[in-house]
PDB file of C-alpha atoms and ligand atoms in Angstrom:
ATOM      1  CA  UNK F 121       9.267  12.605  15.509  1.00 41.00           C
ATOM      2  CA  UNK F 122       7.446  12.605  12.218  1.00 42.00           C
ATOM      3  CA  UNK F 123       5.992   9.121  12.625  1.00 42.00           C
ATOM      4  CA  UNK F 124       4.500   9.973  16.014  1.00 42.00           C
ATOM      5  CA  UNK F 125       2.852  13.116  14.627  1.00 48.00           C
ATOM      6  CA  UNK F 126       1.145  11.028  11.969  1.00 67.00           C
ATOM      7  CA  UNK F 127      -0.364   8.566  14.429  1.00 78.00           C
ATOM      8  CA  UNK F 128      -3.898   8.916  15.770  1.00 77.00           C
ATOM      9  CA  UNK F 129      -4.671   9.344  19.485  1.00 73.00           C
ATOM     10  CA  UNK F 130      -4.289   5.623  20.092  1.00 73.00           C
ATOM     11  CA  UNK F 131      -0.826   5.740  18.485  1.00 79.00           C
ATOM     12  CA  UNK F 132      -1.927   3.878  15.367  1.00 84.00           C
ATOM     13  CA  UNK F 133      -0.020   4.704  12.188  1.00 91.00           C
ATOM     14  CA  UNK F 134      -0.636   1.959   9.669  1.00 94.00           C
ATOM     15  CA  UNK F 135      -3.221   2.429   6.932  1.00 96.00           C
ATOM     16  CA  UNK F 136      -4.624  -0.444   4.970  1.00 97.00           C
ATOM     17  CA  UNK F 137      -5.943  -0.274   1.413  1.00 98.00           C
ATOM     18  CA  UNK F 138      -8.052  -2.971  -0.237  1.00 98.00           C
ATOM     19  CA  UNK F 139      -8.835  -3.286  -3.924  1.00 98.00           C
ATOM     20  CA  UNK F 140     -11.852  -5.578  -4.067  1.00 97.00           C
ATOM     21  CA  UNK F 141     -12.071  -7.156  -7.525  1.00 93.00           C
ATOM     22  CA  UNK F 142     -14.377  -9.677  -9.149  1.00 88.00           C
ATOM     23  CA  UNK F 143     -12.205 -12.629  -8.111  1.00 90.00           C
ATOM     24  CA  UNK F 144      -9.637 -11.384  -5.576  1.00 95.00           C
ATOM     25  CA  UNK F 145      -8.947  -8.772  -2.938  1.00 97.00           C
ATOM     26  CA  UNK F 146      -5.539  -7.076  -3.204  1.00 98.00           C
ATOM     27  CA  UNK F 147      -4.543  -5.619   0.180  1.00 98.00           C
ATOM     28  CA  UNK F 148      -1.617  -3.397   1.175  1.00 98.00           C
ATOM     29  CA  UNK F 149      -0.439  -1.986   4.521  1.00 97.00           C
ATOM     30  CA  UNK F 150       1.134   1.472   4.199  1.00 96.00           C
ATOM     31  CA  UNK F 151       3.295   3.306   6.734  1.00 94.00           C
ATOM     32  CA  UNK F 152       3.185   7.107   7.329  1.00 91.00           C
ATOM     33  CA  UNK F 153       5.971   7.665   4.770  1.00 92.00           C
ATOM     34  CA  UNK F 154       3.922   5.933   2.060  1.00 93.00           C
ATOM     35  CA  UNK F 155       6.006   2.762   2.023  1.00 95.00           C
ATOM     36  CA  UNK F 156       4.178  -0.510   1.449  1.00 96.00           C
ATOM     37  CA  UNK F 157       4.986  -2.728   4.454  1.00 95.00           C
ATOM     38  CA  UNK F 158       2.982  -5.765   3.418  1.00 96.00           C
ATOM     39  CA  UNK F 159       0.733  -7.014   0.650  1.00 98.00           C
ATOM     40  CA  UNK F 160      -1.555 -10.001   0.237  1.00 97.00           C
ATOM     41  CA  UNK F 161      -4.226 -11.337  -2.059  1.00 97.00           C
ATOM     42  CA  UNK F 162      -7.185 -13.507  -1.142  1.00 97.00           C
ATOM     43  CA  UNK F 163     -10.431 -14.541  -2.852  1.00 96.00           C
ATOM     44  CA  UNK F 164     -13.304 -12.032  -2.793  1.00 96.00           C
ATOM     45  CA  UNK F 165     -16.183 -14.490  -2.469  1.00 96.00           C
ATOM     46  CA  UNK F 166     -19.714 -13.991  -3.747  1.00 96.00           C
ATOM     47  CA  UNK F 167     -22.562 -12.079  -2.117  1.00 97.00           C
ATOM     48  CA  UNK F 168     -22.768  -9.443   0.620  1.00 97.00           C
ATOM     49  CA  UNK F 169     -21.829 -11.605   3.611  1.00 97.00           C
ATOM     50  CA  UNK F 170     -18.940 -13.406   1.892  1.00 97.00           C
ATOM     51  CA  UNK F 171     -17.452 -10.149   0.552  1.00 97.00           C
ATOM     52  CA  UNK F 172     -17.654  -8.552   3.993  1.00 97.00           C
ATOM     53  CA  UNK F 173     -16.130 -11.610   5.665  1.00 97.00           C
ATOM     54  CA  UNK F 174     -13.240 -11.749   3.191  1.00 98.00           C
ATOM     55  CA  UNK F 175     -12.578  -8.027   3.599  1.00 98.00           C
ATOM     56  CA  UNK F 176     -12.335  -8.556   7.388  1.00 97.00           C
ATOM     57  CA  UNK F 177     -10.081 -11.592   6.890  1.00 97.00           C
ATOM     58  CA  UNK F 178      -7.830  -9.666   4.494  1.00 97.00           C
ATOM     59  CA  UNK F 179      -7.400  -6.849   7.024  1.00 97.00           C
ATOM     60  CA  UNK F 180      -6.768  -9.280   9.913  1.00 96.00           C
ATOM     61  CA  UNK F 181      -4.276 -11.426   8.022  1.00 96.00           C
ATOM     62  CA  UNK F 182      -2.410  -8.426   6.665  1.00 97.00           C
ATOM     63  CA  UNK F 183      -2.202  -6.861  10.133  1.00 96.00           C
ATOM     64  CA  UNK F 184      -0.755 -10.119  11.438  1.00 96.00           C
ATOM     65  CA  UNK F 185       1.750 -10.153   8.567  1.00 95.00           C
ATOM     66  CA  UNK F 186       3.118  -6.736   9.608  1.00 93.00           C
ATOM     67  CA  UNK F 187       3.048  -7.640  13.303  1.00 94.00           C
ATOM     68  CA  UNK F 188      -0.122  -5.835  14.442  1.00 91.00           C
ATOM     69  CA  UNK F 189      -3.675  -6.705  15.373  1.00 89.00           C
ATOM     70  CA  UNK F 190      -6.549  -5.366  13.245  1.00 88.00           C
ATOM     71  CA  UNK F 191      -7.433  -2.788  15.916  1.00 85.00           C
ATOM     72  CA  UNK F 192      -3.902  -1.309  15.646  1.00 88.00           C
ATOM     73  CA  UNK F 193      -4.717  -0.095  12.125  1.00 94.00           C
ATOM     74  CA  UNK F 194      -5.516   3.589  11.798  1.00 94.00           C
ATOM     75  CA  UNK F 195      -7.835   3.389   8.806  1.00 96.00           C
ATOM     76  CA  UNK F 196      -8.964   1.042   6.057  1.00 97.00           C
ATOM     77  CA  UNK F 197      -9.863   2.280   2.599  1.00 98.00           C
ATOM     78  CA  UNK F 198     -11.740   0.035   0.191  1.00 98.00           C
ATOM     79  CA  UNK F 199     -11.947   0.395  -3.576  1.00 98.00           C
ATOM     80  CA  UNK F 200     -14.888  -1.646  -4.854  1.00 97.00           C
ATOM     81  CA  UNK F 201     -16.804  -1.780  -8.140  1.00 94.00           C
ATOM     82  CA  UNK F 202     -20.375  -0.588  -8.349  1.00 90.00           C
ATOM     83  CA  UNK F 203     -22.187   2.541  -7.325  1.00 90.00           C
ATOM     84  CA  UNK F 204     -20.488   3.809  -4.164  1.00 93.00           C
ATOM     85  CA  UNK F 205     -21.801   6.487  -1.837  1.00 93.00           C
ATOM     86  CA  UNK F 206     -18.447   7.663  -0.507  1.00 91.00           C
ATOM     87  CA  UNK F 207     -20.062   9.616   2.358  1.00 92.00           C
ATOM     88  CA  UNK F 208     -22.049   6.725   3.822  1.00 95.00           C
ATOM     89  CA  UNK F 209     -19.751   3.917   2.664  1.00 96.00           C
ATOM     90  CA  UNK F 210     -22.675   2.109   1.034  1.00 97.00           C
ATOM     91  CA  UNK F 211     -22.190  -0.020  -2.097  1.00 96.00           C
ATOM     92  CA  UNK F 212     -24.973  -0.654  -4.618  1.00 94.00           C
ATOM     93  CA  UNK F 213     -25.151  -2.874  -7.709  1.00 91.00           C
ATOM     94  CA  UNK F 214     -21.668  -4.426  -7.593  1.00 92.00           C
ATOM     95  CA  UNK F 215     -23.006  -7.102  -9.964  1.00 88.00           C
ATOM     96  CA  UNK F 216     -19.651  -8.894 -10.426  1.00 87.00           C
ATOM     97  CA  UNK F 217     -19.486  -9.506  -6.663  1.00 94.00           C
ATOM     98  CA  UNK F 218     -23.099 -10.577  -6.191  1.00 95.00           C
ATOM     99  CA  UNK F 219     -23.640  -7.447  -4.088  1.00 96.00           C
ATOM    100  CA  UNK F 220     -26.936  -5.662  -4.540  1.00 95.00           C
ATOM    101  CA  UNK F 221     -26.789  -3.377  -1.511  1.00 96.00           C
ATOM    102  CA  UNK F 222     -24.199  -3.412   1.269  1.00 97.00           C
ATOM    103  CA  UNK F 223     -23.597  -0.980   4.138  1.00 98.00           C
ATOM    104  CA  UNK F 224     -19.920  -1.785   3.866  1.00 98.00           C
ATOM    105  CA  UNK F 225     -18.288   0.940   5.978  1.00 97.00           C
ATOM    106  CA  UNK F 226     -20.766   0.610   8.867  1.00 97.00           C
ATOM    107  CA  UNK F 227     -20.679  -3.200   9.002  1.00 97.00           C
ATOM    108  CA  UNK F 228     -16.902  -3.478   8.575  1.00 97.00           C
ATOM    109  CA  UNK F 229     -16.253  -0.827  11.248  1.00 95.00           C
ATOM    110  CA  UNK F 230     -18.524  -2.721  13.615  1.00 95.00           C
ATOM    111  CA  UNK F 231     -16.681  -5.985  12.915  1.00 94.00           C
ATOM    112  CA  UNK F 232     -13.106  -4.669  13.194  1.00 94.00           C
ATOM    113  CA  UNK F 233     -13.290  -1.499  15.288  1.00 93.00           C
ATOM    114  CA  UNK F 234     -11.317   0.481  12.708  1.00 94.00           C
ATOM    115  CA  UNK F 235     -12.516   3.480  10.615  1.00 94.00           C
ATOM    116  CA  UNK F 236     -13.449   2.424   7.063  1.00 96.00           C
ATOM    117  CA  UNK F 237     -13.925   4.526   3.960  1.00 97.00           C
ATOM    118  CA  UNK F 238     -15.244   3.191   0.674  1.00 97.00           C
ATOM    119  CA  UNK F 239     -14.724   4.470  -2.870  1.00 96.00           C
ATOM    120  CA  UNK F 240     -15.407   3.260  -6.385  1.00 95.00           C
ATOM    121  CA  UNK F 241     -12.505   1.024  -7.430  1.00 96.00           C
ATOM    122  CA  UNK F 242     -11.438   2.989 -10.508  1.00 97.00           C
ATOM    123  CA  UNK F 243     -11.543   6.307  -8.657  1.00 96.00           C
ATOM    124  CA  UNK F 244      -9.406   4.831  -5.850  1.00 97.00           C
ATOM    125  CA  UNK F 245      -6.965   3.379  -8.392  1.00 98.00           C
ATOM    126  CA  UNK F 246      -6.696   6.797 -10.045  1.00 98.00           C
ATOM    127  CA  UNK F 247      -5.547   8.337  -6.759  1.00 96.00           C
ATOM    128  CA  UNK F 248      -3.064   5.507  -6.246  1.00 97.00           C
ATOM    129  CA  UNK F 249      -1.657   5.762  -9.767  1.00 97.00           C
ATOM    130  CA  UNK F 250      -1.202   9.537  -9.387  1.00 96.00           C
ATOM    131  CA  UNK F 251       0.629   9.050  -6.079  1.00 95.00           C
ATOM    132  CA  UNK F 252       2.830   6.156  -7.220  1.00 94.00           C
ATOM    133  CA  UNK F 253       3.775   7.948 -10.435  1.00 93.00           C
ATOM    134  CA  UNK F 254       4.346  11.254  -8.638  1.00 92.00           C
ATOM    135  CA  UNK F 255       1.828  13.205 -10.753  1.00 90.00           C
ATOM    136  CA  UNK F 256       1.067  16.468  -8.990  1.00 88.00           C
ATOM    137  CA  UNK F 257      -1.115  18.278 -11.543  1.00 92.00           C
ATOM    138  CA  UNK F 258      -3.866  16.776 -13.694  1.00 96.00           C
ATOM    139  CA  UNK F 259      -4.048  13.184 -14.829  1.00 98.00           C
ATOM    140  CA  UNK F 260      -6.517  10.540 -15.840  1.00 98.00           C
ATOM    141  CA  UNK F 261      -6.333   6.868 -14.987  1.00 98.00           C
ATOM    142  CA  UNK F 262      -7.790   4.712 -17.751  1.00 98.00           C
ATOM    143  CA  UNK F 263      -8.714   1.256 -16.526  1.00 97.00           C
ATOM    144  CA  UNK F 264      -8.692  -1.376 -19.262  1.00 97.00           C
ATOM    145  CA  UNK F 265     -10.090  -4.482 -17.626  1.00 94.00           C
ATOM    146  CA  UNK F 266     -13.218  -6.538 -18.225  1.00 92.00           C
ATOM    147  CA  UNK F 267     -14.898  -3.150 -18.602  1.00 93.00           C
ATOM    148  CA  UNK F 268     -13.507   0.305 -19.347  1.00 96.00           C
ATOM    149  CA  UNK F 269     -13.701   3.379 -17.108  1.00 97.00           C
ATOM    150  CA  UNK F 270     -11.489   6.252 -16.067  1.00 98.00           C
ATOM    151  CA  UNK F 271     -10.837   8.333 -12.980  1.00 97.00           C
ATOM    152  CA  UNK F 272      -9.772  11.947 -13.312  1.00 97.00           C
ATOM    153  CA  UNK F 273      -7.480  13.479 -10.692  1.00 96.00           C
ATOM    154  CA  UNK F 274      -7.011  17.244 -10.463  1.00 94.00           C
ATOM    155  CA  UNK F 275      -4.363  18.510  -8.015  1.00 89.00           C
ATOM    156  CA  UNK F 276      -4.466  15.308  -6.001  1.00 88.00           C
ATOM    157  CA  UNK F 277      -8.276  15.119  -5.801  1.00 92.00           C
ATOM    158  CA  UNK F 278     -10.767  12.952  -7.641  1.00 93.00           C
ATOM    159  CA  UNK F 279     -13.013  14.940  -9.973  1.00 93.00           C
ATOM    160  CA  UNK F 280     -16.469  13.397  -9.542  1.00 88.00           C
ATOM    161  CA  UNK F 281     -18.676  15.737 -11.544  1.00 89.00           C
ATOM    162  CA  UNK F 282     -22.257  16.628 -10.594  1.00 90.00           C
ATOM    163  CA  UNK F 283     -23.506  13.027 -10.221  1.00 86.00           C
ATOM    164  CA  UNK F 284     -20.308  11.016  -9.877  1.00 85.00           C
ATOM    165  CA  UNK F 285     -20.288  10.038 -13.553  1.00 89.00           C
ATOM    166  CA  UNK F 286     -17.102  11.911 -14.536  1.00 92.00           C
ATOM    167  CA  UNK F 287     -14.683   9.494 -16.224  1.00 95.00           C
ATOM    168  CA  UNK F 288     -17.236   6.903 -17.416  1.00 94.00           C
ATOM    169  CA  UNK F 289     -15.699   7.050 -20.880  1.00 97.00           C
ATOM    170  CA  UNK F 290     -16.321   3.348 -21.555  1.00 96.00           C
ATOM    171  CA  UNK F 291     -19.913   4.181 -22.437  1.00 96.00           C
ATOM    172  CA  UNK F 292     -19.248   6.916 -24.959  1.00 97.00           C
ATOM    173  CA  UNK F 293     -20.570   5.507 -28.226  1.00 98.00           C
ATOM    174  CA  UNK F 294     -18.094   5.992 -31.072  1.00 97.00           C
ATOM    175  CA  UNK F 295     -19.931   3.822 -33.637  1.00 97.00           C
ATOM    176  CA  UNK F 296     -23.750   3.851 -33.828  1.00 97.00           C
ATOM    177  CA  UNK F 297     -23.607   0.624 -35.886  1.00 97.00           C
ATOM    178  CA  UNK F 298     -21.112  -1.124 -33.619  1.00 97.00           C
ATOM    179  CA  UNK F 299     -21.453  -4.094 -31.268  1.00 97.00           C
ATOM    180  CA  UNK F 300     -24.180  -4.000 -28.647  1.00 96.00           C
ATOM    181  CA  UNK F 301     -22.877  -2.901 -25.246  1.00 95.00           C
ATOM    182  CA  UNK F 302     -24.057  -4.203 -21.864  1.00 90.00           C
ATOM    183  CA  UNK F 303     -25.382  -0.683 -21.186  1.00 90.00           C
ATOM    184  CA  UNK F 304     -27.848  -0.911 -24.083  1.00 95.00           C
ATOM    185  CA  UNK F 305     -26.073   1.384 -26.552  1.00 96.00           C
ATOM    186  CA  UNK F 306     -24.142   0.311 -29.638  1.00 98.00           C
ATOM    187  CA  UNK F 307     -20.457   0.879 -30.361  1.00 98.00           C
ATOM    188  CA  UNK F 308     -19.430   2.086 -26.890  1.00 97.00           C
ATOM    189  CA  UNK F 309     -15.679   2.476 -26.356  1.00 98.00           C
ATOM    190  CA  UNK F 310     -15.983  -0.510 -24.006  1.00 97.00           C
ATOM    191  CA  UNK F 311     -17.177  -2.729 -26.883  1.00 98.00           C
ATOM    192  CA  UNK F 312     -13.871  -1.957 -28.649  1.00 98.00           C
ATOM    193  CA  UNK F 313     -11.348  -2.254 -25.836  1.00 98.00           C
ATOM    194  CA  UNK F 314     -13.051  -3.938 -22.861  1.00 97.00           C
ATOM    195  CA  UNK F 315     -11.654  -7.388 -22.100  1.00 96.00           C
ATOM    196  CA  UNK F 316     -15.173  -8.793 -21.644  1.00 94.00           C
ATOM    197  CA  UNK F 317     -16.473  -7.482 -24.965  1.00 96.00           C
ATOM    198  CA  UNK F 318     -13.338  -8.620 -26.842  1.00 97.00           C
ATOM    199  CA  UNK F 319     -13.543 -12.120 -25.333  1.00 97.00           C
ATOM    200  CA  UNK F 320     -17.210 -12.333 -26.340  1.00 97.00           C
ATOM    201  CA  UNK F 321     -16.504 -11.157 -29.902  1.00 97.00           C
ATOM    202  CA  UNK F 322     -13.578 -13.597 -30.184  1.00 98.00           C
ATOM    203  CA  UNK F 323     -15.772 -16.458 -28.905  1.00 97.00           C
ATOM    204  CA  UNK F 324     -13.007 -19.069 -28.750  1.00 96.00           C
ATOM    205  CA  UNK F 325     -12.081 -20.925 -25.539  1.00 94.00           C
ATOM    206  CA  UNK F 326      -9.001 -19.863 -23.569  1.00 93.00           C
ATOM    207  CA  UNK F 327      -8.120 -18.453 -20.184  1.00 92.00           C
ATOM    208  CA  UNK F 328      -6.548 -15.233 -21.545  1.00 94.00           C
ATOM    209  CA  UNK F 329      -8.694 -14.354 -24.574  1.00 97.00           C
ATOM    210  CA  UNK F 330      -7.214 -10.905 -25.276  1.00 97.00           C
ATOM    211  CA  UNK F 331      -3.689 -12.332 -25.238  1.00 98.00           C
ATOM    212  CA  UNK F 332      -4.921 -15.088 -27.579  1.00 98.00           C
ATOM    213  CA  UNK F 333      -6.316 -12.407 -29.908  1.00 98.00           C
ATOM    214  CA  UNK F 334      -2.943 -10.597 -30.038  1.00 98.00           C
ATOM    215  CA  UNK F 335      -1.059 -13.864 -30.554  1.00 98.00           C
ATOM    216  CA  UNK F 336      -3.426 -14.939 -33.346  1.00 98.00           C
ATOM    217  CA  UNK F 337      -3.185 -11.473 -34.909  1.00 98.00           C
ATOM    218  CA  UNK F 338       0.613 -11.833 -34.973  1.00 97.00           C
ATOM    219  CA  UNK F 339       0.164 -14.959 -37.105  1.00 98.00           C
ATOM    220  CA  UNK F 340      -2.134 -13.097 -39.533  1.00 98.00           C
ATOM    221  CA  UNK F 341      -5.569 -14.410 -38.405  1.00 98.00           C
ATOM    222  CA  UNK F 342      -7.849 -11.789 -40.014  1.00 98.00           C
ATOM    223  CA  UNK F 343     -10.543 -11.901 -37.336  1.00 98.00           C
ATOM    224  CA  UNK F 344      -7.899 -11.436 -34.643  1.00 98.00           C
ATOM    225  CA  UNK F 345      -6.289  -8.570 -36.578  1.00 98.00           C
ATOM    226  CA  UNK F 346      -9.653  -6.781 -36.696  1.00 98.00           C
ATOM    227  CA  UNK F 347     -10.204  -7.231 -32.946  1.00 98.00           C
ATOM    228  CA  UNK F 348      -6.641  -6.135 -32.169  1.00 98.00           C
ATOM    229  CA  UNK F 349      -7.227  -2.968 -34.197  1.00 98.00           C
ATOM    230  CA  UNK F 350     -10.473  -2.421 -32.279  1.00 98.00           C
ATOM    231  CA  UNK F 351      -8.595  -2.725 -28.980  1.00 98.00           C
ATOM    232  CA  UNK F 352      -5.963  -0.157 -29.917  1.00 98.00           C
ATOM    233  CA  UNK F 353      -8.401   2.220 -31.604  1.00 98.00           C
ATOM    234  CA  UNK F 354     -10.889   2.000 -28.721  1.00 98.00           C
ATOM    235  CA  UNK F 355      -8.233   2.740 -26.106  1.00 98.00           C
ATOM    236  CA  UNK F 356      -6.933   5.600 -28.261  1.00 98.00           C
ATOM    237  CA  UNK F 357     -10.481   7.011 -28.468  1.00 98.00           C
ATOM    238  CA  UNK F 358     -10.705   6.915 -24.657  1.00 98.00           C
ATOM    239  CA  UNK F 359      -7.386   8.783 -24.353  1.00 98.00           C
ATOM    240  CA  UNK F 360      -8.594  11.436 -26.845  1.00 98.00           C
ATOM    241  CA  UNK F 361     -11.863  11.924 -24.959  1.00 98.00           C
ATOM    242  CA  UNK F 362     -10.035  12.323 -21.635  1.00 98.00           C
ATOM    243  CA  UNK F 363      -7.531  14.857 -22.948  1.00 98.00           C
ATOM    244  CA  UNK F 364      -9.982  16.811 -25.089  1.00 98.00           C
ATOM    245  CA  UNK F 365     -12.617  17.082 -22.336  1.00 97.00           C
ATOM    246  CA  UNK F 366     -10.471  17.510 -19.209  1.00 96.00           C
ATOM    247  CA  UNK F 367      -7.057  18.432 -20.719  1.00 96.00           C
ATOM    248  CA  UNK F 368      -5.265  16.107 -18.355  1.00 97.00           C
ATOM    249  CA  UNK F 369      -1.497  16.213 -18.828  1.00 96.00           C
ATOM    250  CA  UNK F 370      -1.031  12.448 -18.545  1.00 97.00           C
ATOM    251  CA  UNK F 371      -3.200   9.380 -19.061  1.00 98.00           C
ATOM    252  CA  UNK F 372      -1.978   6.444 -16.991  1.00 98.00           C
ATOM    253  CA  UNK F 373      -3.314   3.129 -18.229  1.00 98.00           C
ATOM    254  CA  UNK F 374      -3.970   0.345 -15.731  1.00 97.00           C
ATOM    255  CA  UNK F 375      -6.226  -2.678 -15.296  1.00 95.00           C
ATOM    256  CA  UNK F 376      -5.988  -6.343 -16.222  1.00 94.00           C
ATOM    257  CA  UNK F 377      -5.074  -5.714 -19.861  1.00 97.00           C
ATOM    258  CA  UNK F 378      -1.753  -4.167 -18.763  1.00 97.00           C
ATOM    259  CA  UNK F 379      -0.510  -7.778 -18.532  1.00 96.00           C
ATOM    260  CA  UNK F 380      -0.171  -7.414 -22.334  1.00 97.00           C
ATOM    261  CA  UNK F 381       2.659  -4.962 -21.631  1.00 96.00           C
ATOM    262  CA  UNK F 382       4.672  -3.430 -24.437  1.00 96.00           C
ATOM    263  CA  UNK F 383       2.363  -4.684 -27.206  1.00 97.00           C
ATOM    264  CA  UNK F 384      -0.582  -2.832 -25.699  1.00 98.00           C
ATOM    265  CA  UNK F 385       1.367   0.357 -25.064  1.00 98.00           C
ATOM    266  CA  UNK F 386       2.881   0.477 -28.557  1.00 98.00           C
ATOM    267  CA  UNK F 387      -0.453  -0.430 -30.139  1.00 98.00           C
ATOM    268  CA  UNK F 388      -2.267   2.440 -28.432  1.00 98.00           C
ATOM    269  CA  UNK F 389       0.593   4.817 -29.272  1.00 98.00           C
ATOM    270  CA  UNK F 390       0.436   3.924 -32.953  1.00 98.00           C
ATOM    271  CA  UNK F 391      -3.360   4.290 -32.984  1.00 98.00           C
ATOM    272  CA  UNK F 392      -3.023   7.756 -31.433  1.00 98.00           C
ATOM    273  CA  UNK F 393      -0.424   8.772 -34.039  1.00 98.00           C
ATOM    274  CA  UNK F 394      -2.502   7.372 -36.902  1.00 98.00           C
ATOM    275  CA  UNK F 395      -5.622   9.126 -35.619  1.00 97.00           C
ATOM    276  CA  UNK F 396      -3.806  12.468 -35.472  1.00 98.00           C
ATOM    277  CA  UNK F 397      -2.110  12.175 -38.860  1.00 97.00           C
ATOM    278  CA  UNK F 398      -4.568  14.304 -40.855  1.00 98.00           C
ATOM    279  CA  UNK F 399      -4.999  16.974 -38.178  1.00 98.00           C
ATOM    280  CA  UNK F 400      -2.388  19.600 -37.306  1.00 98.00           C
ATOM    281  CA  UNK F 401      -4.481  20.362 -34.196  1.00 98.00           C
ATOM    282  CA  UNK F 402      -4.481  16.764 -32.956  1.00 98.00           C
ATOM    283  CA  UNK F 403      -0.781  16.381 -33.820  1.00 98.00           C
ATOM    284  CA  UNK F 404      -0.022  19.454 -31.723  1.00 98.00           C
ATOM    285  CA  UNK F 405      -1.427  17.675 -28.620  1.00 98.00           C
ATOM    286  CA  UNK F 406       1.237  14.917 -28.749  1.00 98.00           C
ATOM    287  CA  UNK F 407      -1.171  12.386 -27.255  1.00 98.00           C
ATOM    288  CA  UNK F 408       1.182   9.495 -27.988  1.00 98.00           C
ATOM    289  CA  UNK F 409       3.728  11.044 -25.614  1.00 97.00           C
ATOM    290  CA  UNK F 410       1.170  11.560 -22.834  1.00 97.00           C
ATOM    291  CA  UNK F 411       0.257   7.950 -22.074  1.00 98.00           C
ATOM    292  CA  UNK F 412       1.971   5.672 -19.562  1.00 97.00           C
ATOM    293  CA  UNK F 413       1.260   2.020 -18.831  1.00 97.00           C
ATOM    294  CA  UNK F 414       1.347   0.779 -15.240  1.00 97.00           C
ATOM    295  CA  UNK F 415       3.446  -2.363 -14.837  1.00 95.00           C
ATOM    296  CA  UNK F 416       1.367  -5.559 -14.626  1.00 92.00           C
ATOM    297  CA  UNK F 417       0.510  -6.357 -10.995  1.00 93.00           C
ATOM    298  CA  UNK F 418       0.973  -2.746  -9.877  1.00 96.00           C
ATOM    299  CA  UNK F 419      -0.423  -2.118  -6.362  1.00 97.00           C
ATOM    300  CA  UNK F 420      -1.880   1.250  -7.526  1.00 97.00           C
ATOM    301  CA  UNK F 421      -5.508   0.311  -6.852  1.00 97.00           C
ATOM    302  CA  UNK F 422      -4.927  -0.972  -3.298  1.00 98.00           C
ATOM    303  CA  UNK F 423      -2.489   1.866  -2.555  1.00 98.00           C
ATOM    304  CA  UNK F 424      -5.103   4.381  -3.747  1.00 97.00           C
ATOM    305  CA  UNK F 425      -7.657   2.751  -1.450  1.00 98.00           C
ATOM    306  CA  UNK F 426      -5.256   3.298   1.479  1.00 97.00           C
ATOM    307  CA  UNK F 427      -5.148   6.992   0.506  1.00 96.00           C
ATOM    308  CA  UNK F 428      -8.960   7.058   0.456  1.00 95.00           C
ATOM    309  CA  UNK F 429      -8.961   5.703   4.022  1.00 93.00           C
ATOM    310  CA  UNK F 430      -6.351   8.278   5.037  1.00 91.00           C
ATOM    311  CA  UNK F 431      -8.595  11.101   3.810  1.00 84.00           C
ATOM    312  CA  UNK F 432     -11.383  10.295   6.301  1.00 66.00           C
ATOM    313  CA  UNK F 433      -9.147  10.208   9.369  1.00 55.00           C
ATOM    314  CA  UNK F 434      -7.500  13.488   8.372  1.00 56.00           C
ATOM    315  CA  UNK F 435     -10.920  15.056   7.966  1.00 51.00           C
ATOM    316  CA  UNK F 436     -12.052  13.694  11.341  1.00 52.00           C
ATOM    317  CA  UNK F 437      -8.999  14.946  13.177  1.00 45.00           C
ATOM    318  CA  UNK F 438      -9.547  18.439  11.723  1.00 45.00           C
ATOM    319  CA  UNK F 439     -13.271  18.578  12.468  1.00 40.00           C
ATOM    320  CA  UNK F 440     -12.789  17.233  15.981  1.00 40.00           C
ATOM    321  CA  UNK F 441     -10.173  19.924  16.623  1.00 34.00           C
TER     322      UNK F 441
HETATM  323 ZN1  LIG N 194     -21.972   1.032 -23.118  1.00 95.15          ZN
END
C-alpha cells in the first residue's frame, strides 16, 4: 500500500510543519498524500528558550489533535525568520523573536526524539505556495508582511544563490532619496511596501495601519493616497525585479498584507500595467497576468515547512541505503 511505503522504519507517516512568526506559530500535520490533517496556532514567545519550548508544545499538541504522540511523527520542518543554516539547523539573528543564536534542530530533536529540519521562513513558504498552487516550473513567492522578501523556486527546489541571499528583493533601493530603511540604505522596496515601514510613515494609532491607510485613501486623505501608491508601486517593483532577473513564470504574493485581499491585488495589477505603459518590451511580459494572491490565512508557510522536513528524511533514507 502506498501509505505504508511512505512510512519510515518505525511506521511513522505524519509530517509536521511549523511557521514560526513574530507573534504566533502556525502548525500543520500532513499525511503522505499531502492532505492537512490538523492545524493549530499558538504564541511564539520571546527568547531562545521560550521559542524552543513553544515549538515543542506546538508539535505535542498537534500530534495529540491527530491522535498520535510526538514520537509518532516522521519529521518536523520549521520555517523561521533570521539567518538559517539549513544544514546544521542553527538560527542566527531572528531579532523579532529575541533569538540571537539557537541550535534549533539539535535541541528540538533532543527534546522530542523526532528529526527536525530548519529553513528560513520565506524560503519555506515559497515551497509551500508552489506546492499548494500546483506550480511545477519556475515561480517566486513575494512575502509582503512587516518586511518584504521573496523566495524563488525552480523545478520544485529553492534557489539560494551563492550566499543564500537570492530573493532578498526588499532591500533593492529604487529611490536614492527615499525613506531610510532599517538596513541603512534609502528608498528600499521594503520602505515602499513593507507593513512596518508603511505603519511608521503613517504614524497614526491603529491595530491594522495598512488597512487604515487604504480606508483613508478611499476617502481622499492625500497622505494616505501617497502611501497607498507607494505600496502598490513598491510591490510592482518587486514583481518586476523577480521576473526580469529570474524570469519566473508566476509571482505568488503572500504574507500578512494579503488580508487586504482584492484591493491589494488590483492595486498591484494596475501599478504593473501603468509601469509598462510606455514600453512595448515591458508590455510584452504581461506582468499583470502573472501575479496571484494567496488567500488570507493560507497555510502555505507551515505546509512548506512540512515539505522542508520531508526533504531531510528522504535524503537520509537514500544515503542510509
Ligand atoms: Zn533596506
